[in-house]
Amino acid sequence: MKKMMHSKIILYIISFWHQSAFAFIDIKEEDYKYDPVQIAYVKSIYEQSLYGIDFLFYPAKQPQRLYVLCNGATIGKYTMWSWFWRDDEVWEDTAYLFLKDDAIRWYLGTQEEPLTDTYCAIINTVMHWCGLTANQVYTIGHSMGGYAALHFALKLGLAGAFVLRPQIDWQTAAQYFSVKKLQDIWVDLDMLVRTATNIPLLYLQYGEFVPDKQAGLHLLAALIEKKAFVILEKTTNEEHTGYHPSKVYIEATLAYMEKMNQLQ
């Protein structure tokens, strides 16, 4: 992806809209989420494994882009898998890769068995399957999944990342009890931004929940220093969960990022 040549950071500050605009579960999610037959079918056809890691992959007939969706801290689930499922099983120009980390280790693995490069290798392999390059790949994630989405986008020089309330730096992430086990392998993403040559276009959302807000401000400071491009949404949400954008909102934001990248 070409280096972004913006004279200053571009911010779209969006105040919290009416809650109905942020329904996390759409009709398809409700239909399929608790349908064991549907889930078993999707996994039997579209779940694969590489390097000992399971993932879900929806191929496209003529892929123009790849969306990589990183699950948060829930075991055995692929985030938003039903949002992008098609009953005719025909995906035209967008392919979807769903990743998860059932060990709840922020996709980092352990000192003995680090996994960041393994997940990156899976993304690269699927990119190759699709005949795509890094500037055609976008990541999506919330919380632990948001951390992974931004981490992979920075490591691989991807086109963009759509992240909701991600953990960013050790100082704020350690407020989550489950993160403390990762101290020896943790990577501060604000520091990674500061050392990155190319920074993906970024959508960042955080609210009033203190660890989320602190993490968001630390990331924002690094992005400003780098004169990066970010769409920032600051909500009034006082909890870590809830208030997720709809599928349509996510797709529209990523389409906007894609157009911005094409103009460079």
CSV table of N, CA, C and O in Angstrom, one decimal, residues 37-90:
chain,number,residue,atom,x,y,z
A,37,VAL,N,-27.6,-27.3,13.7
A,37,VAL,CA,-27.6,-28.0,12.4
A,37,VAL,C,-26.9,-27.0,11.4
A,37,VAL,O,-26.0,-27.5,10.6
A,38,GLN,N,-27.3,-25.8,11.4
A,38,GLN,CA,-26.6,-24.8,10.5
A,38,GLN,C,-25.2,-24.6,10.8
A,38,GLN,O,-24.3,-24.6,9.9
A,39,ILE,N,-24.9,-24.5,12.1
A,39,ILE,CA,-23.5,-24.3,12.5
A,39,ILE,C,-22.6,-25.5,12.1
A,39,ILE,O,-21.5,-25.4,11.5
A,40,ALA,N,-23.1,-26.7,12.3
A,40,ALA,CA,-22.4,-27.9,11.9
A,40,ALA,C,-22.2,-28.0,10.4
A,40,ALA,O,-21.1,-28.4,10.0
A,41,TYR,N,-23.2,-27.6,9.6
A,41,TYR,CA,-23.0,-27.6,8.2
A,41,TYR,C,-21.9,-26.6,7.7
A,41,TYR,O,-21.0,-26.9,7.0
A,42,VAL,N,-22.0,-25.4,8.2
A,42,VAL,CA,-21.0,-24.3,7.9
A,42,VAL,C,-19.6,-24.8,8.2
A,42,VAL,O,-18.7,-24.7,7.4
A,43,LYS,N,-19.4,-25.3,9.4
A,43,LYS,CA,-18.1,-25.8,9.8
A,43,LYS,C,-17.6,-27.0,9.0
A,43,LYS,O,-16.4,-27.1,8.7
A,44,SER,N,-18.5,-27.9,8.6
A,44,SER,CA,-18.1,-29.1,7.9
A,44,SER,C,-17.6,-28.7,6.5
A,44,SER,O,-16.8,-29.4,5.9
A,45,ILE,N,-18.1,-27.6,5.9
A,45,ILE,CA,-17.8,-27.2,4.5
A,45,ILE,C,-16.7,-26.2,4.5
A,45,ILE,O,-15.8,-26.2,3.7
A,46,TYR,N,-16.7,-25.2,5.4
A,46,TYR,CA,-15.9,-24.0,5.3
A,46,TYR,C,-14.8,-23.9,6.4
A,46,TYR,O,-14.0,-23.0,6.3
A,47,GLU,N,-14.8,-24.8,7.4
A,47,GLU,CA,-13.8,-24.7,8.4
A,47,GLU,C,-12.5,-25.5,7.9
A,47,GLU,O,-12.7,-26.6,7.4
A,48,GLN,N,-11.4,-24.8,8.1
A,48,GLN,CA,-10.1,-25.5,7.6
A,48,GLN,C,-9.1,-25.3,8.7
A,48,GLN,O,-9.3,-24.7,9.8
A,49,SER,N,-7.9,-25.9,8.5
A,49,SER,CA,-6.8,-25.8,9.5
A,49,SER,C,-5.5,-25.6,8.8
A,49,SER,O,-5.2,-26.3,7.8
A,50,LEU,N,-4.7,-24.7,9.3
A,50,LEU,CA,-3.4,-24.5,8.8
A,50,LEU,C,-2.4,-24.3,10.0
A,50,LEU,O,-2.8,-23.5,10.9
A,51,TYR,N,-1.3,-24.9,10.0
A,51,TYR,CA,-0.3,-24.7,11.0
A,51,TYR,C,-0.9,-25.0,12.4
A,51,TYR,O,-0.5,-24.4,13.4
A,52,GLY,N,-1.9,-25.9,12.5
A,52,GLY,CA,-2.5,-26.3,13.7
A,52,GLY,C,-3.6,-25.3,14.2
A,52,GLY,O,-4.0,-25.5,15.3
A,53,ILE,N,-3.9,-24.4,13.4
A,53,ILE,CA,-4.9,-23.4,13.8
A,53,ILE,C,-6.2,-23.5,12.9
A,53,ILE,O,-6.1,-23.6,11.7
A,54,ASP,N,-7.4,-23.7,13.6
A,54,ASP,CA,-8.6,-23.7,12.8
A,54,ASP,C,-9.1,-22.3,12.4
A,54,ASP,O,-8.9,-21.4,13.2
A,55,PHE,N,-9.7,-22.3,11.3
A,55,PHE,CA,-10.3,-21.0,10.9
A,55,PHE,C,-11.5,-21.3,9.9
A,55,PHE,O,-11.6,-22.4,9.4
A,56,LEU,N,-12.3,-20.3,9.7
A,56,LEU,CA,-13.4,-20.4,8.8
A,56,LEU,C,-13.1,-19.5,7.6
A,56,LEU,O,-12.6,-18.4,7.7
A,57,PHE,N,-13.4,-20.0,6.4
A,57,PHE,CA,-13.1,-19.2,5.1
A,57,PHE,C,-14.3,-19.3,4.2
A,57,PHE,O,-14.6,-20.4,3.7
A,58,TYR,N,-14.8,-18.2,3.8
A,58,TYR,CA,-15.8,-18.1,2.7
A,58,TYR,C,-15.1,-17.6,1.5
A,58,TYR,O,-14.7,-16.4,1.5
A,59,PRO,N,-15.0,-18.3,0.4
A,59,PRO,CA,-14.3,-17.9,-0.8
A,59,PRO,C,-15.2,-17.0,-1.6
A,59,PRO,O,-16.4,-16.9,-1.4
A,60,ALA,N,-14.6,-16.3,-2.6
A,60,ALA,CA,-15.3,-15.4,-3.5
A,60,ALA,C,-15.1,-15.9,-4.9
A,60,ALA,O,-14.0,-16.4,-5.2
A,61,LYS,N,-16.1,-15.7,-5.8
A,61,LYS,CA,-15.9,-16.1,-7.2
A,61,LYS,C,-14.8,-15.3,-7.9
A,61,LYS,O,-14.0,-15.8,-8.6
A,62,GLN,N,-14.9,-14.0,-7.7
A,62,GLN,CA,-13.9,-13.1,-8.3
A,62,GLN,C,-13.5,-12.1,-7.2
A,62,GLN,O,-13.9,-10.9,-7.2
A,63,PRO,N,-12.6,-12.5,-6.3
A,63,PRO,CA,-12.3,-11.7,-5.1
A,63,PRO,C,-11.6,-10.4,-5.5
A,63,PRO,O,-10.6,-10.4,-6.2
A,64,GLN,N,-12.1,-9.3,-4.9
A,64,GLN,CA,-11.6,-8.0,-5.0
A,64,GLN,C,-11.0,-7.5,-3.7
A,64,GLN,O,-10.3,-6.6,-3.6
A,65,ARG,N,-11.4,-8.2,-2.6
A,65,ARG,CA,-11.0,-7.8,-1.3
A,65,ARG,C,-11.2,-9.0,-0.3
A,65,ARG,O,-12.0,-9.9,-0.6
A,66,LEU,N,-10.5,-8.9,0.8
A,66,LEU,CA,-10.6,-10.0,1.8
A,66,LEU,C,-10.9,-9.3,3.1
A,66,LEU,O,-10.1,-8.3,3.5
A,67,TYR,N,-11.9,-9.7,3.9
A,67,TYR,CA,-12.2,-9.2,5.2
A,67,TYR,C,-11.7,-10.3,6.2
A,67,TYR,O,-12.2,-11.4,6.1
A,68,VAL,N,-10.9,-9.9,7.1
A,68,VAL,CA,-10.4,-10.8,8.2
A,68,VAL,C,-11.1,-10.4,9.5
A,68,VAL,O,-10.9,-9.3,10.0
A,69,LEU,N,-11.9,-11.3,10.0
A,69,LEU,CA,-12.7,-11.0,11.2
A,69,LEU,C,-12.1,-11.8,12.4
A,69,LEU,O,-12.0,-13.1,12.4
A,70,CYS,N,-11.6,-11.1,13.4
A,70,CYS,CA,-11.0,-11.7,14.6
A,70,CYS,C,-11.9,-11.8,15.8
A,70,CYS,O,-12.4,-10.7,16.2
A,71,ASN,N,-12.2,-12.9,16.3
A,71,ASN,CA,-13.1,-13.1,17.4
A,71,ASN,C,-12.5,-12.6,18.7
A,71,ASN,O,-11.3,-12.5,18.9
A,72,GLY,N,-13.4,-12.1,19.6
A,72,GLY,CA,-12.9,-11.7,20.9
A,72,GLY,C,-12.8,-12.8,21.9
A,72,GLY,O,-12.6,-14.0,21.5
A,73,ALA,N,-12.9,-12.5,23.1
A,73,ALA,CA,-12.5,-13.5,24.2
A,73,ALA,C,-13.7,-14.4,24.5
A,73,ALA,O,-14.2,-14.5,25.6
A,74,THR,N,-14.2,-15.1,23.4
A,74,THR,CA,-15.2,-16.2,23.6
A,74,THR,C,-14.7,-17.4,22.9
A,74,THR,O,-14.2,-17.4,21.8
A,75,ILE,N,-14.8,-18.5,23.6
A,75,ILE,CA,-14.2,-19.8,23.2
A,75,ILE,C,-15.1,-20.5,22.1
A,75,ILE,O,-16.3,-20.6,22.3
A,76,GLY,N,-14.5,-21.0,21.1
A,76,GLY,CA,-15.2,-21.8,20.1
A,76,GLY,C,-16.1,-21.1,19.2
A,76,GLY,O,-17.0,-21.7,18.6
A,77,LYS,N,-15.9,-19.8,19.0
A,77,LYS,CA,-16.8,-19.0,18.2
A,77,LYS,C,-16.1,-18.2,17.1
A,77,LYS,O,-14.9,-17.9,17.3
A,78,TYR,N,-16.7,-18.0,16.0
A,78,TYR,CA,-16.2,-17.1,15.0
A,78,TYR,C,-17.1,-15.9,14.9
A,78,TYR,O,-18.3,-16.0,14.7
A,79,THR,N,-16.6,-14.7,15.1
A,79,THR,CA,-17.4,-13.5,15.2
A,79,THR,C,-18.1,-13.2,13.9
A,79,THR,O,-17.4,-13.3,12.8
A,80,MET,N,-19.3,-12.9,13.9
A,80,MET,CA,-20.1,-12.4,12.8
A,80,MET,C,-20.1,-13.4,11.6
A,80,MET,O,-20.4,-13.0,10.5
A,81,TRP,N,-19.9,-14.6,11.9
A,81,TRP,CA,-19.9,-15.6,10.8
A,81,TRP,C,-21.2,-15.6,10.0
A,81,TRP,O,-21.3,-15.8,8.8
A,82,SER,N,-22.3,-15.5,10.8
A,82,SER,CA,-23.6,-15.5,10.1
A,82,SER,C,-24.0,-14.2,9.4
A,82,SER,O,-24.8,-14.2,8.5
A,83,TRP,N,-23.4,-13.1,9.8
A,83,TRP,CA,-23.6,-11.8,9.1
A,83,TRP,C,-23.3,-11.9,7.7
A,83,TRP,O,-24.0,-11.3,6.8
A,84,PHE,N,-22.2,-12.6,7.4
A,84,PHE,CA,-21.7,-12.7,6.0
A,84,PHE,C,-22.0,-14.0,5.3
A,84,PHE,O,-21.5,-14.2,4.2
A,85,TRP,N,-22.8,-14.8,6.0
A,85,TRP,CA,-23.2,-16.1,5.3
A,85,TRP,C,-24.2,-15.8,4.2
A,85,TRP,O,-25.0,-14.9,4.3
A,86,ARG,N,-24.1,-16.6,3.2
A,86,ARG,CA,-25.1,-16.5,2.1
A,86,ARG,C,-25.8,-17.8,1.9
A,86,ARG,O,-25.1,-18.9,1.8
A,87,ASP,N,-27.1,-17.9,1.9
A,87,ASP,CA,-27.8,-19.1,1.8
A,87,ASP,C,-27.5,-19.8,0.4
A,87,ASP,O,-27.6,-21.1,0.3
A,88,ASP,N,-27.2,-19.0,-0.6
A,88,ASP,CA,-26.8,-19.7,-1.9
A,88,ASP,C,-25.4,-20.0,-2.0
A,88,ASP,O,-24.9,-20.6,-2.9
A,89,GLU,N,-24.6,-19.7,-0.9
A,89,GLU,CA,-23.2,-20.0,-0.8
A,89,GLU,C,-22.4,-19.5,-2.0
A,89,GLU,O,-21.4,-20.1,-2.4
A,90,VAL,N,-22.8,-18.3,-2.5
A,90,VAL,CA,-22.1,-17.6,-3.6
A,90,VAL,C,-21.6,-16.3,-3.1
A,90,VAL,O,-22.5,-15.4,-2.8
